[in-house]
Amino acid sequence: MKTFYCDLEITLDVIGGKWRPLILYYLIKGPKRTGELKRLIPSISQKMLVQSLRELESNHLIIRTMFNQVPPKVEYAISEMGMSLEPTLRALCDWGQDYAEKTLNKDEYRRLNVE
């Protein structure tokens, strides 16, 4: 059993890392299959994507639905608990945009309007 000394440690344990916030960000926009997430986050390895999805599912932030068909189809969707992170993720996006506009040059920062 882990011991946490502040609430931020709990938050970082559940959603921290490079990939989990990105996965949540895309799933808030709607359910996705593994291949769709891989296309949206091209720099993530398949192994890390699967591992991150499992962690998010075990933390009750996403829901994995397996469809009984051939070939098998698996879809991931945001859970109610995961959806509660939307304001936090939006605030982080806004902060990132503001930071980039103030500190990065145009070659380093090319904002994609995906919202």
Short mmCIF file of N, CA and C in Angstrom, two decimals:
data_model
loop_
_atom_site.label_atom_id
_atom_site.label_comp_id
_atom_site.label_asym_id
_atom_site.label_seq_id
_atom_site.Cartn_x
_atom_site.Cartn_y
_atom_site.Cartn_z
N MET A 1 0.84 -1.18 0.00
CA MET A 1 0.00 0.00 0.00
C MET A 1 0.88 1.24 0.00
N LYS A 2 0.55 2.18 -0.85
CA LYS A 2 1.33 3.41 -0.94
C LYS A 2 0.92 4.38 0.16
N THR A 3 1.85 5.20 0.55
CA THR A 3 1.57 6.28 1.49
C THR A 3 1.73 7.59 0.74
N PHE A 4 0.72 8.44 0.82
CA PHE A 4 0.76 9.74 0.17
C PHE A 4 0.83 10.81 1.24
N TYR A 5 1.62 11.84 0.97
CA TYR A 5 1.82 12.91 1.95
C TYR A 5 1.10 14.20 1.57
N CYS A 6 0.56 14.24 0.37
CA CYS A 6 -0.27 15.39 -0.02
C CYS A 6 -1.17 14.96 -1.17
N ASP A 7 -2.22 15.73 -1.38
CA ASP A 7 -3.19 15.40 -2.42
C ASP A 7 -2.60 15.42 -3.82
N LEU A 8 -1.62 16.28 -4.05
CA LEU A 8 -0.99 16.36 -5.37
C LEU A 8 -0.30 15.04 -5.72
N GLU A 9 0.28 14.37 -4.73
CA GLU A 9 0.91 13.07 -4.98
C GLU A 9 -0.10 12.06 -5.50
N ILE A 10 -1.30 12.09 -4.95
CA ILE A 10 -2.35 11.17 -5.40
C ILE A 10 -2.71 11.47 -6.85
N THR A 11 -2.91 12.74 -7.15
CA THR A 11 -3.27 13.15 -8.51
C THR A 11 -2.20 12.73 -9.50
N LEU A 12 -0.94 13.00 -9.18
CA LEU A 12 0.15 12.64 -10.08
C LEU A 12 0.30 11.13 -10.23
N ASP A 13 0.00 10.39 -9.17
CA ASP A 13 0.07 8.94 -9.24
C ASP A 13 -0.99 8.39 -10.20
N VAL A 14 -2.16 9.02 -10.21
CA VAL A 14 -3.27 8.54 -11.02
C VAL A 14 -3.17 9.02 -12.47
N ILE A 15 -2.87 10.29 -12.69
CA ILE A 15 -2.89 10.82 -14.07
C ILE A 15 -1.54 11.32 -14.54
N GLY A 16 -0.51 11.20 -13.71
CA GLY A 16 0.80 11.74 -14.07
C GLY A 16 1.47 10.95 -15.17
N GLY A 17 2.54 11.49 -15.65
CA GLY A 17 3.29 10.85 -16.72
C GLY A 17 3.08 11.59 -18.03
N LYS A 18 3.75 11.10 -19.02
CA LYS A 18 3.74 11.76 -20.33
C LYS A 18 2.47 11.43 -21.13
N TRP A 19 1.94 10.22 -20.97
CA TRP A 19 0.92 9.75 -21.89
C TRP A 19 -0.49 9.75 -21.33
N ARG A 20 -0.68 9.47 -20.07
CA ARG A 20 -2.03 9.35 -19.53
C ARG A 20 -2.86 10.63 -19.71
N PRO A 21 -2.32 11.82 -19.44
CA PRO A 21 -3.15 13.02 -19.68
C PRO A 21 -3.56 13.18 -21.15
N LEU A 22 -2.66 12.83 -22.07
CA LEU A 22 -2.99 12.91 -23.50
C LEU A 22 -4.10 11.94 -23.88
N ILE A 23 -4.02 10.73 -23.37
CA ILE A 23 -5.05 9.73 -23.64
C ILE A 23 -6.39 10.22 -23.11
N LEU A 24 -6.40 10.72 -21.89
CA LEU A 24 -7.63 11.26 -21.31
C LEU A 24 -8.17 12.41 -22.15
N TYR A 25 -7.29 13.29 -22.58
CA TYR A 25 -7.68 14.45 -23.40
C TYR A 25 -8.45 13.99 -24.65
N TYR A 26 -7.93 12.98 -25.34
CA TYR A 26 -8.58 12.51 -26.55
C TYR A 26 -9.85 11.72 -26.26
N LEU A 27 -9.88 10.99 -25.16
CA LEU A 27 -11.08 10.22 -24.83
C LEU A 27 -12.22 11.11 -24.35
N ILE A 28 -11.91 12.27 -23.80
CA ILE A 28 -12.96 13.22 -23.42
C ILE A 28 -13.75 13.64 -24.65
N LYS A 29 -13.08 13.67 -25.79
CA LYS A 29 -13.74 14.07 -27.04
C LYS A 29 -14.63 12.97 -27.62
N GLY A 30 -14.49 11.75 -27.10
CA GLY A 30 -15.33 10.65 -27.56
C GLY A 30 -14.60 9.33 -27.50
N PRO A 31 -15.34 8.21 -27.52
CA PRO A 31 -14.72 6.88 -27.46
C PRO A 31 -13.78 6.66 -28.63
N LYS A 32 -12.72 5.90 -28.35
CA LYS A 32 -11.72 5.61 -29.37
C LYS A 32 -11.27 4.16 -29.26
N ARG A 33 -10.87 3.62 -30.39
CA ARG A 33 -10.22 2.32 -30.42
C ARG A 33 -8.72 2.53 -30.26
N THR A 34 -8.01 1.45 -29.97
CA THR A 34 -6.57 1.55 -29.74
C THR A 34 -5.85 2.16 -30.94
N GLY A 35 -6.20 1.72 -32.13
CA GLY A 35 -5.57 2.26 -33.33
C GLY A 35 -5.80 3.74 -33.53
N GLU A 36 -6.98 4.21 -33.17
CA GLU A 36 -7.27 5.65 -33.28
C GLU A 36 -6.38 6.44 -32.32
N LEU A 37 -6.25 5.94 -31.09
CA LEU A 37 -5.39 6.62 -30.12
C LEU A 37 -3.95 6.63 -30.60
N LYS A 38 -3.50 5.53 -31.18
CA LYS A 38 -2.12 5.45 -31.69
C LYS A 38 -1.90 6.49 -32.80
N ARG A 39 -2.89 6.70 -33.65
CA ARG A 39 -2.76 7.70 -34.72
C ARG A 39 -2.76 9.12 -34.15
N LEU A 40 -3.55 9.34 -33.09
CA LEU A 40 -3.61 10.67 -32.47
C LEU A 40 -2.34 10.99 -31.68
N ILE A 41 -1.67 9.96 -31.17
CA ILE A 41 -0.45 10.14 -30.37
C ILE A 41 0.65 9.30 -31.03
N PRO A 42 1.16 9.73 -32.17
CA PRO A 42 2.07 8.88 -32.94
C PRO A 42 3.40 8.56 -32.25
N SER A 43 3.82 9.36 -31.30
CA SER A 43 5.11 9.10 -30.66
C SER A 43 5.03 8.09 -29.52
N ILE A 44 3.85 7.62 -29.17
CA ILE A 44 3.71 6.61 -28.12
C ILE A 44 3.91 5.23 -28.72
N SER A 45 4.63 4.37 -28.02
CA SER A 45 4.79 3.00 -28.50
C SER A 45 3.51 2.21 -28.19
N GLN A 46 3.32 1.13 -28.92
CA GLN A 46 2.14 0.29 -28.70
C GLN A 46 2.14 -0.25 -27.27
N LYS A 47 3.31 -0.67 -26.79
CA LYS A 47 3.44 -1.21 -25.44
C LYS A 47 3.04 -0.17 -24.40
N MET A 48 3.51 1.05 -24.55
CA MET A 48 3.21 2.11 -23.59
C MET A 48 1.74 2.51 -23.66
N LEU A 49 1.16 2.50 -24.86
CA LEU A 49 -0.25 2.82 -25.01
C LEU A 49 -1.10 1.81 -24.25
N VAL A 50 -0.82 0.53 -24.47
CA VAL A 50 -1.59 -0.53 -23.81
C VAL A 50 -1.41 -0.44 -22.29
N GLN A 51 -0.18 -0.23 -21.85
CA GLN A 51 0.09 -0.12 -20.41
C GLN A 51 -0.65 1.08 -19.81
N SER A 52 -0.62 2.21 -20.48
CA SER A 52 -1.30 3.42 -19.99
C SER A 52 -2.81 3.21 -19.95
N LEU A 53 -3.37 2.57 -20.97
CA LEU A 53 -4.80 2.29 -20.98
C LEU A 53 -5.19 1.38 -19.82
N ARG A 54 -4.37 0.38 -19.55
CA ARG A 54 -4.65 -0.52 -18.41
C ARG A 54 -4.61 0.24 -17.09
N GLU A 55 -3.62 1.12 -16.93
CA GLU A 55 -3.52 1.90 -15.70
C GLU A 55 -4.72 2.82 -15.52
N LEU A 56 -5.12 3.49 -16.60
CA LEU A 56 -6.28 4.38 -16.53
C LEU A 56 -7.56 3.60 -16.22
N GLU A 57 -7.66 2.41 -16.79
CA GLU A 57 -8.83 1.57 -16.51
C GLU A 57 -8.82 1.11 -15.05
N SER A 58 -7.67 0.70 -14.54
CA SER A 58 -7.61 0.24 -13.15
C SER A 58 -7.84 1.38 -12.16
N ASN A 59 -7.59 2.62 -12.59
CA ASN A 59 -7.87 3.79 -11.75
C ASN A 59 -9.28 4.34 -11.97
N HIS A 60 -10.09 3.62 -12.75
CA HIS A 60 -11.50 3.96 -12.97
C HIS A 60 -11.71 5.27 -13.73
N LEU A 61 -10.73 5.64 -14.55
CA LEU A 61 -10.85 6.87 -15.33
C LEU A 61 -11.36 6.62 -16.74
N ILE A 62 -11.20 5.40 -17.22
CA ILE A 62 -11.72 5.03 -18.53
C ILE A 62 -12.44 3.70 -18.41
N ILE A 63 -13.28 3.43 -19.42
CA ILE A 63 -14.04 2.19 -19.48
C ILE A 63 -13.66 1.47 -20.77
N ARG A 64 -13.31 0.20 -20.63
CA ARG A 64 -12.96 -0.64 -21.77
C ARG A 64 -14.17 -1.49 -22.12
N THR A 65 -14.60 -1.41 -23.37
CA THR A 65 -15.73 -2.21 -23.83
C THR A 65 -15.24 -3.12 -24.94
N MET A 66 -15.49 -4.41 -24.74
CA MET A 66 -15.12 -5.40 -25.75
C MET A 66 -16.38 -5.88 -26.45
N PHE A 67 -16.40 -5.79 -27.76
CA PHE A 67 -17.55 -6.20 -28.55
C PHE A 67 -17.35 -7.63 -29.02
N ASN A 68 -18.40 -8.43 -28.91
CA ASN A 68 -18.34 -9.83 -29.27
C ASN A 68 -18.55 -9.98 -30.78
N GLN A 69 -17.45 -9.84 -31.51
CA GLN A 69 -17.51 -9.95 -32.96
C GLN A 69 -16.17 -10.44 -33.47
N VAL A 70 -16.13 -10.80 -34.75
CA VAL A 70 -14.90 -11.24 -35.38
C VAL A 70 -14.61 -10.28 -36.51
N PRO A 71 -13.43 -9.64 -36.55
CA PRO A 71 -12.39 -9.68 -35.53
C PRO A 71 -12.84 -8.93 -34.27
N PRO A 72 -12.20 -9.22 -33.13
CA PRO A 72 -12.59 -8.57 -31.87
C PRO A 72 -12.42 -7.06 -31.96
N LYS A 73 -13.35 -6.37 -31.33
CA LYS A 73 -13.30 -4.90 -31.32
C LYS A 73 -13.31 -4.45 -29.86
N VAL A 74 -12.35 -3.58 -29.54
CA VAL A 74 -12.26 -3.02 -28.19
C VAL A 74 -12.31 -1.50 -28.33
N GLU A 75 -13.10 -0.88 -27.48
CA GLU A 75 -13.26 0.57 -27.50
C GLU A 75 -13.05 1.10 -26.09
N TYR A 76 -12.42 2.27 -26.02
CA TYR A 76 -12.18 2.92 -24.74
C TYR A 76 -12.97 4.22 -24.69
N ALA A 77 -13.59 4.46 -23.53
CA ALA A 77 -14.37 5.68 -23.33
C ALA A 77 -14.03 6.25 -21.97
N ILE A 78 -14.25 7.51 -21.82
CA ILE A 78 -14.00 8.19 -20.55
C ILE A 78 -15.10 7.80 -19.56
N SER A 79 -14.73 7.59 -18.32
CA SER A 79 -15.72 7.29 -17.28
C SER A 79 -16.20 8.60 -16.66
N GLU A 80 -17.18 8.50 -15.79
CA GLU A 80 -17.67 9.69 -15.10
C GLU A 80 -16.55 10.32 -14.27
N MET A 81 -15.75 9.46 -13.60
CA MET A 81 -14.63 9.97 -12.81
C MET A 81 -13.60 10.63 -13.72
N GLY A 82 -13.34 10.03 -14.88
CA GLY A 82 -12.40 10.62 -15.83
C GLY A 82 -12.90 11.95 -16.37
N MET A 83 -14.21 12.02 -16.60
CA MET A 83 -14.81 13.25 -17.13
C MET A 83 -14.65 14.40 -16.13
N SER A 84 -14.57 14.08 -14.85
CA SER A 84 -14.39 15.14 -13.85
C SER A 84 -13.04 15.84 -13.99
N LEU A 85 -12.13 15.24 -14.77
CA LEU A 85 -10.82 15.86 -15.02
C LEU A 85 -10.84 16.86 -16.17
N GLU A 86 -11.95 16.95 -16.89
CA GLU A 86 -11.99 17.85 -18.06
C GLU A 86 -11.59 19.28 -17.73
N PRO A 87 -12.12 19.92 -16.68
CA PRO A 87 -11.69 21.29 -16.40
C PRO A 87 -10.19 21.40 -16.10
N THR A 88 -9.65 20.42 -15.43
CA THR A 88 -8.22 20.42 -15.12
C THR A 88 -7.39 20.29 -16.39
N LEU A 89 -7.77 19.37 -17.26
CA LEU A 89 -7.03 19.19 -18.51
C LEU A 89 -7.15 20.42 -19.41
N ARG A 90 -8.32 21.02 -19.45
CA ARG A 90 -8.50 22.25 -20.25
C ARG A 90 -7.62 23.38 -19.69
N ALA A 91 -7.56 23.49 -18.36
CA ALA A 91 -6.71 24.51 -17.74
C ALA A 91 -5.25 24.26 -18.09
N LEU A 92 -4.82 23.01 -18.11
CA LEU A 92 -3.44 22.70 -18.48
C LEU A 92 -3.18 23.03 -19.95
N CYS A 93 -4.16 22.78 -20.81
CA CYS A 93 -4.03 23.15 -22.23
C CYS A 93 -3.89 24.66 -22.39
N ASP A 94 -4.74 25.39 -21.69
CA ASP A 94 -4.68 26.86 -21.76
C ASP A 94 -3.34 27.38 -21.27
N TRP A 95 -2.84 26.79 -20.18
CA TRP A 95 -1.55 27.21 -19.64
C TRP A 95 -0.45 26.92 -20.65
N GLY A 96 -0.50 25.74 -21.26
CA GLY A 96 0.51 25.36 -22.26
C GLY A 96 0.51 26.29 -23.46
N GLN A 97 -0.67 26.67 -23.91
CA GLN A 97 -0.78 27.60 -25.04
C GLN A 97 -0.18 28.95 -24.66
N ASP A 98 -0.54 29.45 -23.50
CA ASP A 98 -0.02 30.73 -23.04
C ASP A 98 1.50 30.69 -22.90
N TYR A 99 2.00 29.62 -22.31
CA TYR A 99 3.45 29.46 -22.15
C TYR A 99 4.15 29.44 -23.50
N ALA A 100 3.60 28.66 -24.43
CA ALA A 100 4.22 28.55 -25.75
C ALA A 100 4.24 29.88 -26.48
N GLU A 101 3.15 30.61 -26.42
CA GLU A 101 3.08 31.90 -27.10
C GLU A 101 4.08 32.89 -26.52
N LYS A 102 4.37 32.78 -25.23
CA LYS A 102 5.27 33.74 -24.58
C LYS A 102 6.74 33.34 -24.64
N THR A 103 7.03 32.05 -24.81
CA THR A 103 8.43 31.63 -24.66
C THR A 103 9.01 30.91 -25.86
N LEU A 104 8.18 30.36 -26.75
CA LEU A 104 8.72 29.58 -27.86
C LEU A 104 8.64 30.37 -29.16
N ASN A 105 9.59 30.09 -30.06
CA ASN A 105 9.51 30.74 -31.36
C ASN A 105 8.57 29.93 -32.27
N LYS A 106 8.25 30.48 -33.42
CA LYS A 106 7.26 29.86 -34.31
C LYS A 106 7.68 28.49 -34.80
N ASP A 107 8.98 28.23 -34.95
CA ASP A 107 9.43 26.92 -35.40
C ASP A 107 9.23 25.86 -34.32
N GLU A 108 9.33 26.28 -33.07
CA GLU A 108 9.16 25.34 -31.96
C GLU A 108 7.69 25.07 -31.66
N TYR A 109 6.83 26.03 -31.97
CA TYR A 109 5.43 25.93 -31.59
C TYR A 109 4.53 26.15 -32.78
N ARG A 110 3.90 25.11 -33.21
CA ARG A 110 2.90 25.20 -34.28
C ARG A 110 1.62 24.62 -33.73
N ARG A 111 0.77 25.46 -33.24
CA ARG A 111 -0.47 25.03 -32.59
C ARG A 111 -1.42 24.44 -33.62
N LEU A 112 -1.89 23.25 -33.32
CA LEU A 112 -2.89 22.61 -34.16
C LEU A 112 -4.25 22.88 -33.55
N ASN A 113 -5.14 23.37 -34.33
CA ASN A 113 -6.49 23.63 -33.84
C ASN A 113 -7.30 22.34 -34.00
N VAL A 114 -7.30 21.53 -32.95
CA VAL A 114 -7.99 20.24 -32.99
C VAL A 114 -9.24 20.24 -32.13
N GLU A 115 -9.59 21.36 -31.55
CA GLU A 115 -10.77 21.38 -30.66
C GLU A 115 -12.03 21.69 -31.39
#
